[in-house]
Tab-separated table of C-alpha atoms and ligand atoms in Angstrom:
chain	number	residue	atom	x	y	z
F	940	UNK	CA	-5.933	-41.707	1.435
F	941	UNK	CA	-4.413	-38.206	0.880
F	942	UNK	CA	-5.111	-36.037	-1.780
F	943	UNK	CA	-2.911	-35.969	-4.708
F	944	UNK	CA	-1.478	-32.725	-5.391
F	945	UNK	CA	-0.998	-30.254	-7.998
F	946	UNK	CA	-3.007	-30.255	-10.955
F	947	UNK	CA	-5.935	-31.977	-9.745
F	948	UNK	CA	-7.833	-29.671	-6.955
F	949	UNK	CA	-6.911	-29.732	-2.927
F	950	UNK	CA	-10.317	-32.045	-2.517
F	951	UNK	CA	-9.580	-34.747	-5.146
F	952	UNK	CA	-9.091	-37.888	-2.649
F	953	UNK	CA	-8.195	-41.762	-4.480
F	954	UNK	CA	-10.873	-44.314	-2.641
F	955	UNK	CA	-9.770	-47.731	-1.897
F	956	UNK	CA	-12.262	-48.567	-5.002
F	957	UNK	CA	-10.418	-46.842	-7.522
F	958	UNK	CA	-12.522	-44.024	-7.462
F	959	UNK	CA	-11.721	-40.350	-7.506
F	960	UNK	CA	-13.980	-37.908	-5.141
F	961	UNK	CA	-14.034	-33.921	-5.907
F	962	UNK	CA	-15.863	-32.326	-3.561
F	963	UNK	CA	-16.903	-34.771	-1.086
F	964	UNK	CA	-18.928	-36.093	-4.597
F	965	UNK	CA	-17.321	-40.475	-6.548
F	966	UNK	CA	-16.156	-39.328	-9.893
F	967	UNK	CA	-17.781	-42.312	-11.342
F	968	UNK	CA	-21.479	-42.048	-9.552
F	969	UNK	CA	-21.605	-37.687	-11.048
F	970	UNK	CA	-20.768	-39.368	-14.557
F	971	UNK	CA	-23.583	-42.103	-14.439
F	972	UNK	CA	-25.880	-39.253	-12.942
F	973	UNK	CA	-24.813	-36.861	-15.999
F	974	UNK	CA	-23.551	-38.727	-18.762
F	975	UNK	CA	-20.381	-38.119	-20.371
F	976	UNK	CA	-18.561	-36.692	-20.733
F	977	UNK	CA	-18.763	-34.141	-18.435
F	978	UNK	CA	-16.857	-31.452	-16.793
F	979	UNK	CA	-16.632	-31.994	-12.325
F	980	UNK	CA	-16.084	-28.326	-11.267
F	981	UNK	CA	-14.842	-27.838	-8.340
F	982	UNK	CA	-16.853	-24.534	-5.978
F	983	UNK	CA	-14.581	-24.699	-3.247
F	984	UNK	CA	-11.340	-24.423	-5.240
F	985	UNK	CA	-12.566	-21.538	-7.291
F	986	UNK	CA	-13.474	-19.628	-4.322
F	987	UNK	CA	-10.228	-20.560	-2.154
F	988	UNK	CA	-8.614	-19.097	-5.050
F	989	UNK	CA	-10.245	-16.685	-5.310
F	990	UNK	CA	-9.794	-15.815	-2.028
F	991	UNK	CA	-5.823	-16.247	-1.877
F	992	UNK	CA	-5.583	-13.907	-5.447
F	993	UNK	CA	-7.021	-11.419	-2.071
F	994	UNK	CA	-4.921	-12.353	0.483
F	995	UNK	CA	-1.850	-12.506	-1.951
F	996	UNK	CA	-3.480	-9.023	-2.904
F	997	UNK	CA	-5.406	-6.538	-0.692
F	998	UNK	CA	-4.996	-3.718	-2.083
F	999	UNK	CA	-5.472	-4.481	-4.956
F	1000	UNK	CA	-8.229	-5.150	-7.443
F	1001	UNK	CA	-8.100	-8.835	-8.275
F	1002	UNK	CA	-10.920	-8.742	-11.781
F	1003	UNK	CA	-11.820	-12.899	-12.711
F	1004	UNK	CA	-11.410	-13.303	-16.774
F	1005	UNK	CA	-14.558	-14.408	-18.395
F	1006	UNK	CA	-13.408	-15.768	-20.586
F	1007	UNK	CA	-11.693	-18.049	-18.773
F	1008	UNK	CA	-14.878	-19.893	-18.709
F	1009	UNK	CA	-18.122	-18.391	-17.369
F	1010	UNK	CA	-22.151	-19.233	-15.931
F	1011	UNK	CA	-24.046	-18.099	-14.000
F	1012	UNK	CA	-23.718	-19.867	-10.744
F	1013	UNK	CA	-20.035	-19.002	-11.653
F	1014	UNK	CA	-20.593	-15.198	-11.427
F	1015	UNK	CA	-22.427	-15.540	-9.036
F	1016	UNK	CA	-19.316	-17.261	-6.682
F	1017	UNK	CA	-17.167	-14.361	-8.139
F	1018	UNK	CA	-19.067	-12.137	-6.894
F	1019	UNK	CA	-19.265	-13.024	-3.634
F	1020	UNK	CA	-15.362	-13.363	-3.174
F	1021	UNK	CA	-15.595	-9.766	-3.458
F	1022	UNK	CA	-13.573	-10.291	-6.752
F	1023	UNK	CA	-14.594	-7.388	-10.146
F	1024	UNK	CA	-15.559	-9.559	-13.599
F	1025	UNK	CA	-13.286	-8.967	-17.232
F	1026	UNK	CA	-15.701	-9.156	-19.714
F	1027	UNK	CA	-14.859	-9.251	-22.928
F	1028	UNK	CA	-17.721	-9.690	-25.654
F	1029	UNK	CA	-21.614	-8.906	-24.128
F	1030	UNK	CA	-22.376	-11.635	-23.957
F	1031	UNK	CA	-20.185	-11.912	-21.300
F	1032	UNK	CA	-21.545	-7.922	-20.374
F	1033	UNK	CA	-24.793	-9.287	-20.357
F	1034	UNK	CA	-24.472	-12.867	-18.757
F	1035	UNK	CA	-22.849	-11.734	-16.502
F	1036	UNK	CA	-25.686	-8.872	-15.945
F	1037	UNK	CA	-28.162	-11.069	-15.772
F	1038	UNK	CA	-26.563	-12.979	-13.007
F	1039	UNK	CA	-26.643	-9.611	-11.745
F	1040	UNK	CA	-23.653	-9.171	-10.645
F	1041	UNK	CA	-22.624	-5.857	-9.298
F	1042	UNK	CA	-21.569	-3.347	-13.236
F	1043	UNK	CA	-19.723	-1.333	-11.347
F	1044	UNK	CA	-17.026	-4.342	-10.978
F	1045	UNK	CA	-17.364	-5.237	-14.218
F	1046	UNK	CA	-14.261	-4.593	-17.128
F	1047	UNK	CA	-14.749	-3.649	-20.694
F	1048	UNK	CA	-12.589	-5.021	-22.666
F	1049	UNK	CA	-12.085	-6.172	-26.911
F	1050	UNK	CA	-10.883	-4.899	-29.277
F	1051	UNK	CA	-13.253	-4.338	-32.061
F	1052	UNK	CA	-16.446	-3.691	-29.060
F	1053	UNK	CA	-19.313	-2.870	-31.162
F	1054	UNK	CA	-20.973	0.102	-31.003
F	1055	UNK	CA	-24.105	-1.208	-29.768
F	1056	UNK	CA	-21.769	-3.410	-26.938
F	1057	UNK	CA	-20.050	0.258	-25.967
F	1058	UNK	CA	-24.263	1.059	-25.804
F	1059	UNK	CA	-25.358	-2.175	-24.061
F	1060	UNK	CA	-21.485	-1.201	-21.418
F	1061	UNK	CA	-22.883	2.644	-21.312
F	1062	UNK	CA	-26.217	1.621	-19.903
F	1063	UNK	CA	-25.332	-0.933	-18.176
F	1064	UNK	CA	-23.304	2.042	-16.254
F	1065	UNK	CA	-20.397	-0.527	-16.562
F	1066	UNK	CA	-17.129	0.195	-13.985
F	1067	UNK	CA	-14.538	0.340	-16.658
F	1068	UNK	CA	-13.957	0.513	-20.240
F	1069	UNK	CA	-10.628	-0.608	-21.794
F	1070	UNK	CA	-9.850	1.543	-24.730
F	1071	UNK	CA	-7.856	-0.391	-26.928
F	1072	UNK	CA	-7.878	2.067	-30.995
F	1073	UNK	CA	-8.775	5.236	-32.003
F	1074	UNK	CA	-11.942	4.542	-33.018
F	1075	UNK	CA	-13.131	3.958	-29.902
F	1076	UNK	CA	-11.740	6.791	-28.006
F	1077	UNK	CA	-13.780	8.945	-30.254
F	1078	UNK	CA	-17.192	6.816	-29.917
F	1079	UNK	CA	-16.459	5.966	-27.278
F	1080	UNK	CA	-16.560	10.517	-26.103
F	1081	UNK	CA	-19.530	9.945	-27.880
F	1082	UNK	CA	-21.209	7.690	-25.746
F	1083	UNK	CA	-20.469	9.808	-22.728
F	1084	UNK	CA	-21.229	13.528	-20.920
F	1085	UNK	CA	-19.401	15.464	-18.585
F	1086	UNK	CA	-22.109	14.886	-15.985
F	1087	UNK	CA	-22.175	10.389	-16.605
F	1088	UNK	CA	-19.304	10.364	-17.472
F	1089	UNK	CA	-17.101	6.845	-18.026
F	1090	UNK	CA	-14.438	5.586	-16.563
F	1091	UNK	CA	-11.459	4.065	-18.636
F	1092	UNK	CA	-8.292	2.584	-19.315
F	1093	UNK	CA	-5.450	3.078	-21.983
F	1094	UNK	CA	-4.371	-0.681	-23.019
F	1095	UNK	CA	-0.467	-0.443	-23.884
F	1096	UNK	CA	2.159	-3.051	-25.658
F	1097	UNK	CA	4.656	-3.299	-24.045
F	1098	UNK	CA	6.623	-4.997	-25.527
F	1099	UNK	CA	7.541	-8.227	-24.145
F	1100	UNK	CA	7.166	-11.453	-25.547
F	1101	UNK	CA	5.568	-14.055	-22.729
F	1102	UNK	CA	3.437	-16.994	-22.319
F	1103	UNK	CA	2.780	-20.500	-23.766
F	1104	UNK	CA	2.520	-19.956	-26.999
F	1105	UNK	CA	2.152	-17.266	-30.216
F	1106	UNK	CA	-0.794	-17.464	-31.192
F	1107	UNK	CA	-1.258	-16.012	-26.886
F	1108	UNK	CA	1.297	-13.718	-26.643
F	1109	UNK	CA	-0.525	-10.078	-26.535
F	1110	UNK	CA	2.537	-8.090	-25.338
F	1111	UNK	CA	4.423	-7.740	-28.355
F	1112	UNK	CA	4.535	-5.611	-30.922
F	1113	UNK	CA	2.413	-6.878	-34.508
F	1114	UNK	CA	-0.493	-8.123	-32.979
F	1115	UNK	CA	-3.689	-6.518	-33.208
F	1116	UNK	CA	-4.207	-5.608	-28.960
F	1117	UNK	CA	-3.427	-2.352	-27.795
F	1118	UNK	CA	-1.605	1.339	-28.282
F	1119	UNK	CA	2.770	1.075	-28.620
F	1120	UNK	CA	5.756	2.321	-26.235
F	1121	UNK	CA	7.739	2.816	-28.904
F	1122	UNK	CA	9.938	5.871	-28.220
F	1123	UNK	CA	9.616	5.050	-24.513
F	1124	UNK	CA	12.436	4.038	-23.905
F	1125	UNK	CA	11.565	0.391	-24.695
F	1126	UNK	CA	13.129	-0.445	-27.346
F	1127	UNK	CA	12.187	-4.135	-29.469
F	1128	UNK	CA	10.156	-6.921	-27.463
F	1129	UNK	CA	11.694	-8.119	-24.707
F	1130	UNK	CA	11.590	-12.529	-24.251
F	1131	UNK	CA	10.057	-12.619	-21.134
F	1132	UNK	CA	10.606	-10.474	-19.655
F	1133	UNK	CA	15.262	-11.793	-19.064
F	1134	UNK	CA	16.293	-8.540	-21.303
F	1135	UNK	CA	16.082	-6.681	-24.327
F	1136	UNK	CA	16.413	-10.195	-27.304
F	1137	UNK	CA	16.581	-10.290	-30.837
F	1138	UNK	CA	11.980	-10.148	-31.172
F	1139	UNK	CA	10.897	-11.243	-34.599
F	1140	UNK	CA	7.330	-10.124	-35.243
F	1141	UNK	CA	9.270	-7.434	-33.656
F	1142	UNK	CA	11.328	-6.170	-35.444
F	1143	UNK	CA	9.145	-4.107	-38.025
F	1144	UNK	CA	11.072	-0.156	-37.625
F	1145	UNK	CA	9.787	1.918	-35.601
F	1146	UNK	CA	7.312	4.906	-36.588
F	1147	UNK	CA	8.169	7.826	-35.966
F	1148	UNK	CA	6.416	8.232	-32.957
F	1149	UNK	CA	6.950	11.127	-29.226
F	1150	UNK	CA	7.748	9.698	-25.992
F	1151	UNK	CA	5.399	7.237	-25.242
F	1152	UNK	CA	4.204	6.068	-29.105
F	1153	UNK	CA	0.733	5.520	-29.511
F	1154	UNK	CA	0.759	5.140	-26.922
F	1155	UNK	CA	1.286	8.837	-25.254
F	1156	UNK	CA	-0.601	9.792	-27.695
F	1157	UNK	CA	-4.150	7.630	-27.562
F	1158	UNK	CA	-3.784	9.459	-23.440
F	1159	UNK	CA	-3.998	12.785	-24.570
F	1160	UNK	CA	-7.285	12.557	-27.033
F	1161	UNK	CA	-8.754	10.450	-23.790
F	1162	UNK	CA	-7.555	13.672	-22.002
F	1163	UNK	CA	-9.494	15.831	-23.929
F	1164	UNK	CA	-13.044	13.708	-24.026
F	1165	UNK	CA	-14.861	15.938	-20.650
F	1166	UNK	CA	-16.964	12.621	-20.573
F	1167	UNK	CA	-13.718	9.684	-20.285
F	1168	UNK	CA	-12.025	9.912	-17.199
F	1169	UNK	CA	-8.736	7.811	-18.020
F	1170	UNK	CA	-7.791	6.055	-14.007
F	1171	UNK	CA	-4.987	5.004	-15.495
F	1172	UNK	CA	-3.333	2.469	-18.331
F	1173	UNK	CA	-3.505	-1.596	-19.411
F	1174	UNK	CA	-1.479	-4.171	-19.846
F	1175	UNK	CA	-2.069	-7.816	-21.275
F	1176	UNK	CA	1.208	-9.336	-21.665
F	1177	UNK	CA	0.041	-13.664	-22.415
F	1178	UNK	CA	-1.421	-16.370	-21.205
F	1179	UNK	CA	0.230	-19.268	-19.102
F	1180	UNK	CA	3.125	-17.138	-17.776
F	1181	UNK	CA	4.953	-19.179	-14.831
F	1182	UNK	CA	7.638	-16.279	-13.686
F	1183	UNK	CA	7.209	-12.561	-12.128
F	1184	UNK	CA	9.552	-11.228	-14.357
F	1185	UNK	CA	7.813	-10.711	-17.975
F	1186	UNK	CA	5.755	-8.540	-15.319
F	1187	UNK	CA	8.219	-7.370	-13.579
F	1188	UNK	CA	9.649	-5.469	-16.823
F	1189	UNK	CA	6.041	-4.650	-17.726
F	1190	UNK	CA	6.457	-2.552	-14.071
F	1191	UNK	CA	9.018	-1.090	-15.431
F	1192	UNK	CA	7.856	0.325	-19.152
F	1193	UNK	CA	4.410	0.930	-17.839
F	1194	UNK	CA	5.506	3.740	-14.626
F	1195	UNK	CA	8.333	5.216	-16.890
F	1196	UNK	CA	5.619	5.725	-19.504
F	1197	UNK	CA	3.297	7.202	-16.099
F	1198	UNK	CA	6.189	9.730	-15.712
F	1199	UNK	CA	5.876	10.415	-19.146
F	1200	UNK	CA	1.934	11.306	-18.525
F	1201	UNK	CA	2.981	13.252	-15.551
F	1202	UNK	CA	5.829	15.182	-17.067
F	1203	UNK	CA	3.402	16.162	-20.269
F	1204	UNK	CA	0.355	16.490	-18.664
F	1205	UNK	CA	0.302	16.755	-15.065
F	1206	UNK	CA	-2.050	13.523	-14.395
F	1207	UNK	CA	-0.877	10.581	-11.936
F	1208	UNK	CA	-2.732	8.649	-12.976
F	1209	UNK	CA	-4.080	5.898	-10.507
F	1210	UNK	CA	-4.116	2.876	-11.598
F	1211	UNK	CA	-2.561	0.164	-13.657
F	1212	UNK	CA	-3.692	-3.257	-14.976
F	1213	UNK	CA	-1.132	-6.021	-14.982
F	1214	UNK	CA	-4.310	-8.221	-17.063
F	1215	UNK	CA	-3.800	-11.963	-15.798
F	1216	UNK	CA	-1.979	-14.810	-17.670
F	1217	UNK	CA	-0.652	-16.524	-14.458
F	1218	UNK	CA	0.104	-20.101	-15.188
F	1219	UNK	CA	-0.736	-23.345	-13.717
F	1220	UNK	CA	0.424	-26.540	-13.389
F	1221	UNK	CA	-0.891	-28.908	-16.289
F	1222	UNK	CA	0.919	-31.640	-15.077
F	1223	UNK	CA	2.215	-33.300	-11.564
F	1224	UNK	CA	5.578	-31.254	-10.618
F	1225	UNK	CA	4.403	-27.797	-13.268
F	1226	UNK	CA	4.499	-24.990	-12.958
F	1227	UNK	CA	2.576	-22.281	-11.485
F	1228	UNK	CA	2.811	-18.397	-10.590
F	1229	UNK	CA	2.399	-18.469	-6.958
F	1230	UNK	CA	-0.031	-15.042	-5.865
F	1231	UNK	CA	2.314	-14.111	-2.300
F	1232	UNK	CA	5.284	-14.365	-4.437
F	1233	UNK	CA	4.151	-12.983	-7.104
F	1234	UNK	CA	2.121	-9.786	-5.515
F	1235	UNK	CA	6.602	-9.838	-3.240
F	1236	UNK	CA	7.170	-9.527	-6.217
F	1237	UNK	CA	5.361	-7.665	-7.712
F	1238	UNK	CA	4.995	-4.417	-5.212
F	1239	UNK	CA	8.853	-4.529	-4.311
F	1240	UNK	CA	9.423	-3.956	-7.765
F	1241	UNK	CA	6.876	-1.355	-8.045
F	1242	UNK	CA	7.640	0.834	-4.734
F	1243	UNK	CA	11.382	1.115	-6.113
F	1244	UNK	CA	10.353	2.709	-9.171
F	1245	UNK	CA	7.659	4.624	-8.284
F	1246	UNK	CA	10.390	6.333	-5.713
F	1247	UNK	CA	12.298	7.041	-8.991
F	1248	UNK	CA	10.315	8.623	-10.597
F	1249	UNK	CA	8.304	9.861	-7.419
F	1250	UNK	CA	5.102	8.877	-8.443
F	1251	UNK	CA	2.102	7.852	-6.003
F	1252	UNK	CA	2.441	4.008	-6.226
F	1253	UNK	CA	-0.833	3.346	-8.207
F	1254	UNK	CA	-3.673	0.437	-7.320
F	1255	UNK	CA	-2.939	-2.656	-9.003
F	1256	UNK	CA	-5.506	-4.721	-11.191
F	1257	UNK	CA	-5.448	-7.857	-11.974
F	1258	UNK	CA	-7.191	-10.175	-14.885
F	1259	UNK	CA	-6.893	-13.604	-13.591
F	1260	UNK	CA	-8.551	-16.419	-15.770
F	1261	UNK	CA	-7.010	-19.482	-15.589
F	1262	UNK	CA	-5.312	-19.102	-12.381
F	1263	UNK	CA	-8.348	-19.783	-11.275
F	1264	UNK	CA	-10.603	-21.794	-13.249
F	1265	UNK	CA	-8.492	-24.243	-14.601
F	1266	UNK	CA	-7.905	-26.280	-11.469
F	1267	UNK	CA	-10.869	-26.308	-10.527
F	1268	UNK	CA	-12.274	-28.334	-13.406
F	1269	UNK	CA	-12.233	-32.042	-13.951
F	1270	UNK	CA	-13.143	-33.164	-17.634
F	1271	UNK	CA	-14.427	-37.065	-16.908
F	1272	UNK	CA	-14.928	-38.492	-19.879
F	1273	UNK	CA	-15.446	-42.932	-20.782
F	1274	UNK	CA	-13.535	-44.685	-22.805
F	1275	UNK	CA	-15.124	-45.743	-26.086
F	1276	UNK	CA	-11.699	-48.422	-27.657
F	1277	UNK	CA	-8.882	-49.396	-27.167
F	1278	UNK	CA	-6.463	-49.677	-30.507
F	1279	UNK	CA	-3.229	-50.929	-30.448
F	1280	UNK	CA	-1.808	-49.554	-33.968
F	1281	UNK	CA	0.729	-51.039	-35.924
F	1282	UNK	CA	3.967	-49.833	-34.782
F	1283	UNK	CA	2.660	-51.020	-31.363
F	1284	UNK	CA	1.103	-47.093	-30.211
F	1285	UNK	CA	-2.010	-48.034	-27.877
F	1286	UNK	CA	-5.223	-45.263	-28.538
F	1287	UNK	CA	-8.507	-45.181	-26.471
F	1288	UNK	CA	-10.495	-43.169	-28.150
F	1289	UNK	CA	-12.972	-41.567	-25.861
F	1290	UNK	CA	-16.239	-39.638	-26.005
F	1291	UNK	CA	-14.881	-36.007	-26.586
F	1292	UNK	CA	-11.823	-34.513	-28.391
F	1293	UNK	CA	-11.400	-31.120	-29.677
F	1294	UNK	CA	-15.339	-29.698	-29.723
F	1295	UNK	CA	-14.645	-29.623	-25.513
F	1296	UNK	CA	-11.064	-29.424	-25.541
F	1297	UNK	CA	-9.091	-27.275	-28.530
F	1298	UNK	CA	-5.724	-26.919	-26.833
F	1299	UNK	CA	-4.080	-29.724	-27.545
F	1300	UNK	CA	-5.267	-29.765	-31.730
F	1301	UNK	CA	-4.550	-25.384	-31.470
F	1302	UNK	CA	-1.418	-24.972	-28.557
F	1303	UNK	CA	0.119	-28.365	-28.407
F	1304	UNK	CA	-1.415	-28.295	-24.769
F	1305	UNK	CA	-0.628	-31.270	-22.667
F	1306	UNK	CA	-1.919	-33.211	-20.360
F	1307	UNK	CA	-2.339	-36.265	-18.397
F	1308	UNK	CA	-5.321	-38.346	-17.290
F	1309	UNK	CA	-6.123	-41.090	-14.881
F	1310	UNK	CA	-8.232	-43.931	-14.704
F	1311	UNK	CA	-11.043	-43.510	-12.427
F	1312	UNK	CA	-13.952	-46.227	-11.124
F	1313	UNK	CA	-11.724	-49.027	-10.586
F	1314	UNK	CA	-8.641	-50.358	-9.774
F	1315	UNK	CA	-6.778	-51.950	-12.335
F	1316	UNK	CA	-6.435	-56.061	-12.065
F	1317	UNK	CA	-2.816	-56.519	-13.606
F	1318	UNK	CA	0.045	-54.550	-12.349
F	1319	UNK	CA	2.078	-51.501	-14.136
F	1320	UNK	CA	1.126	-48.481	-16.335
F	1321	UNK	CA	1.696	-48.627	-20.058
F	1322	UNK	CA	1.810	-45.124	-22.553
F	1323	UNK	CA	-1.822	-44.578	-24.213
F	1324	UNK	CA	-2.239	-41.426	-26.902
F	1325	UNK	CA	-6.415	-40.197	-25.554
F	1326	UNK	CA	-8.061	-39.530	-28.482
F	1327	UNK	CA	-10.712	-37.757	-29.144
F	1328	UNK	CA	-14.090	-39.101	-31.522
F	1329	UNK	CA	-13.804	-36.470	-33.993
F	1330	UNK	CA	-13.148	-37.304	-38.287
F	1331	UNK	CA	-8.967	-35.803	-37.410
F	1332	UNK	CA	-5.817	-37.192	-36.558
F	1333	UNK	CA	-4.800	-34.286	-35.128
F	1334	UNK	CA	-7.957	-35.152	-32.154
F	1335	UNK	CA	-5.878	-36.458	-29.376
F	1336	UNK	CA	-6.194	-35.023	-25.396
F	1337	UNK	CA	-3.533	-36.684	-24.497
F	1338	UNK	CA	-0.328	-37.689	-25.330
F	1339	UNK	CA	1.089	-40.579	-23.923
F	1340	UNK	CA	-0.438	-39.898	-20.610
F	1341	UNK	CA	0.591	-43.452	-17.788
F	1342	UNK	CA	-2.446	-45.016	-17.435
F	1343	UNK	CA	-3.390	-49.008	-16.383
F	1344	UNK	CA	-2.122	-51.225	-18.619
F	1345	UNK	CA	-6.279	-53.186	-18.617
F	1346	UNK	CA	-6.781	-50.575	-19.004
F	1347	UNK	CA	-10.087	-50.798	-21.336
F	1348	UNK	CA	-14.066	-49.659	-23.333
F	1349	UNK	CA	-16.351	-49.153	-20.022
F	1350	UNK	CA	-13.539	-46.797	-18.206
F	1351	UNK	CA	-14.133	-43.855	-17.103
F	1352	UNK	CA	-10.944	-41.612	-17.762
F	1353	UNK	CA	-10.576	-37.860	-15.329
F	1354	UNK	CA	-8.607	-34.953	-16.973
F	1355	UNK	CA	-8.048	-32.370	-15.214
F	1356	UNK	CA	-6.809	-28.612	-14.949
F	1357	UNK	CA	-9.844	-28.776	-16.834
F	1358	UNK	CA	-11.992	-25.624	-16.191
F	1359	UNK	CA	-9.987	-22.814	-17.944
F	1360	UNK	CA	-10.366	-22.502	-21.861
F	1361	UNK	CA	-12.320	-25.549	-22.830
F	1362	UNK	CA	-16.041	-25.929	-22.419
F	1363	UNK	CA	-16.145	-21.665	-23.664
F	1364	UNK	CA	-14.066	-22.846	-26.097
F	1365	UNK	CA	-15.773	-25.758	-27.095
F	1366	UNK	CA	-16.817	-26.183	-30.235
F	1367	UNK	CA	-20.682	-28.073	-32.067
F	1368	UNK	CA	-18.082	-29.962	-34.073
F	1369	UNK	CA	-18.559	-32.872	-36.165
F	1370	UNK	CA	-22.202	-32.023	-34.628
F	1371	UNK	CA	-21.462	-33.867	-31.080
F	1372	UNK	CA	-22.395	-31.825	-28.456
F	1373	UNK	CA	-21.476	-29.329	-25.589
F	1374	UNK	CA	-20.922	-31.619	-22.458
F	1375	UNK	CA	-22.822	-31.331	-19.413
F	1376	UNK	CA	-21.066	-29.251	-16.053
F	1377	UNK	CA	-21.658	-30.192	-12.362
F	1378	UNK	CA	-20.840	-28.039	-9.946
F	1379	UNK	CA	-19.045	-29.985	-6.605
F	1380	UNK	CA	-18.927	-28.895	-2.875
F	1381	UNK	CA	-19.006	-30.624	0.288
F	1382	UNK	CA	-20.184	-33.799	-0.498
F	1383	UNK	CA	-23.327	-32.657	-3.666
F	1384	UNK	CA	-23.304	-32.618	-7.009
F	1385	UNK	CA	-25.831	-30.285	-8.946
F	1386	UNK	CA	-25.805	-29.693	-12.975
F	1387	UNK	CA	-25.441	-26.294	-13.649
F	1388	UNK	CA	-25.595	-26.238	-17.749
F	1389	UNK	CA	-26.592	-29.936	-19.251
F	1390	UNK	CA	-25.529	-31.747	-22.390
F	1391	UNK	CA	-26.023	-29.867	-25.616
F	1392	UNK	CA	-28.795	-31.567	-27.776
F	1393	UNK	CA	-28.902	-32.214	-31.222
F	1394	UNK	CA	-32.570	-30.475	-30.818
F	1395	UNK	CA	-29.969	-27.496	-29.519
F	1396	UNK	CA	-29.008	-27.007	-33.225
F	1397	UNK	CA	-32.033	-27.730	-34.767
F	1398	UNK	CA	-33.737	-25.559	-33.010
F	1399	UNK	CA	-31.496	-23.020	-34.362
F	1400	UNK	CA	-32.750	-23.433	-37.678
F	1401	UNK	CA	-34.584	-20.951	-39.778
F	1402	UNK	CA	-35.400	-23.457	-43.194
F	1403	UNK	CA	-35.392	-26.675	-41.485
R	851	LLP	N1	-6.764	-10.791	-19.479
R	851	LLP	C1	-6.813	-10.064	-20.735
R	851	LLP	C2	-6.919	-8.645	-20.735
R	851	LLP	C3	-6.937	-10.956	-21.480
R	851	LLP	O1	-6.568	-11.578	-23.043
R	851	LLP	C4	-6.865	-12.175	-21.041
R	851	LLP	C5	-6.539	-13.459	-21.845
R	851	LLP	C6	-6.397	-12.347	-18.800
R	851	LLP	C7	-7.158	-11.652	-19.367
R	851	LLP	C8	-6.936	-13.943	-19.016
R	851	LLP	O2	-5.930	-14.566	-18.902
R	851	LLP	P1	-5.301	-15.178	-18.123
R	851	LLP	O3	-5.247	-15.287	-16.786
R	851	LLP	O4	-6.558	-16.608	-18.068
R	851	LLP	O5	-4.242	-16.425	-18.632
R	851	LLP	N2	-7.102	-19.702	-24.761
R	851	LLP	C9	-6.286	-19.646	-24.327
R	851	LLP	C10	-5.381	-18.058	-23.235
R	851	LLP	C11	-5.446	-17.092	-24.155
R	851	LLP	C12	-5.625	-15.442	-23.359
R	851	LLP	C13	-6.126	-15.493	-24.170
R	851	LLP	N3	-6.809	-13.298	-23.092
R	851	LLP	C14	-5.429	-21.237	-24.426
R	851	LLP	O6	-5.508	-21.260	-23.439
R	851	LLP	O7	-4.276	-21.073	-23.791
């Protein structure tokens, strides 16, 4: 049978018995073996997405954003596929290091890096650190000496609003990340890179800044530190962005700043990190940012802007998280009850919910679901809200899913595009325990992470 197409992994193939195989493994069999809720990670899909980034951007350095989902196995896949790793906490850094990820290919981010995190990063010799605020410049300088320098980038806020939800729009002024670009002709925040528009949160009075704003001042201070080697500028606009346009605007603004810095300090910074945020489809027919089309548009714009400012073209760095991990994941739940409410709405309650996937409750994210493990006994689909098991009415995983009319307790439901920001944001709500994670490849399944149990919670109690 042919595959299902996006948002399912390329390897997802329906069987004649109504099951779905992913990576050659039947989801019903995996659910029986490992229990539910189960997160199935298609190793082939994850790796092929790494490869497609490398082939789309052969001259760039592509770093997988660990925040989307990280485990030791995943760190190994990323390392083997030749990508770098973007980490943003001591936990991500320690896990990557323990998994043997090469430290020089690690880049550390964060708006609130603790002194311990910075010390650890130095001790492990991470390749790059992205500087987010003035305090960090002094802190990091104190940890470095000129004969063992630290490569750093300065995080710039380019004043661009892009991404699927306000909570993830980090390219705008008036939020916690980075150094503002005010005074470099950026003007008010630009919505989705489609030309300057009224800016909402970005409307506060610009501070009296030199041209290049706070970002140029941060660069000046970094250049003053003999132990810090400034390799370039960084920005991250937002997440689940499906058009190249905001990135092109970011290129215009950041290359403008590179030119300002060249004129002012006589330095040509060799790297430009445009962060991550590349969108993927969550629903059939949904939009995503194709790496090859994106690369072509970005390459053209970068060349144009650099020619205009008479700059050498800097090396690009990219930090995709979701675009690598999300399509590789499928969540499998067991239906516990099916209920028809007084107004006729049908609810299918499953054994997971907002503790393993908080995205619908947090951002209103939309998903789809499919019955797996059996064929329907009646024709036709009906609208069903797939809800979780937690004690909140807002615990809805898939609103208005189209599911067989005979859906019943005991059935299995599979939800695609589950590989990013679900497990990594999973919580211990209601002590349900975080789900198991199994990797599938070439017809074989292996458990990467076992299910969390109440014993895990009890083990942390000091005074039971
Ligand atoms: N680089 C930086 C500096 C970031 O802050 C992020 C994500 C990325 C790269 C990777 O972005 P990606 O390519 O995965 O979109 N929890 C939200 C997403 C938050 C993203 C935070 N930063 C969600 O579930 O939609």
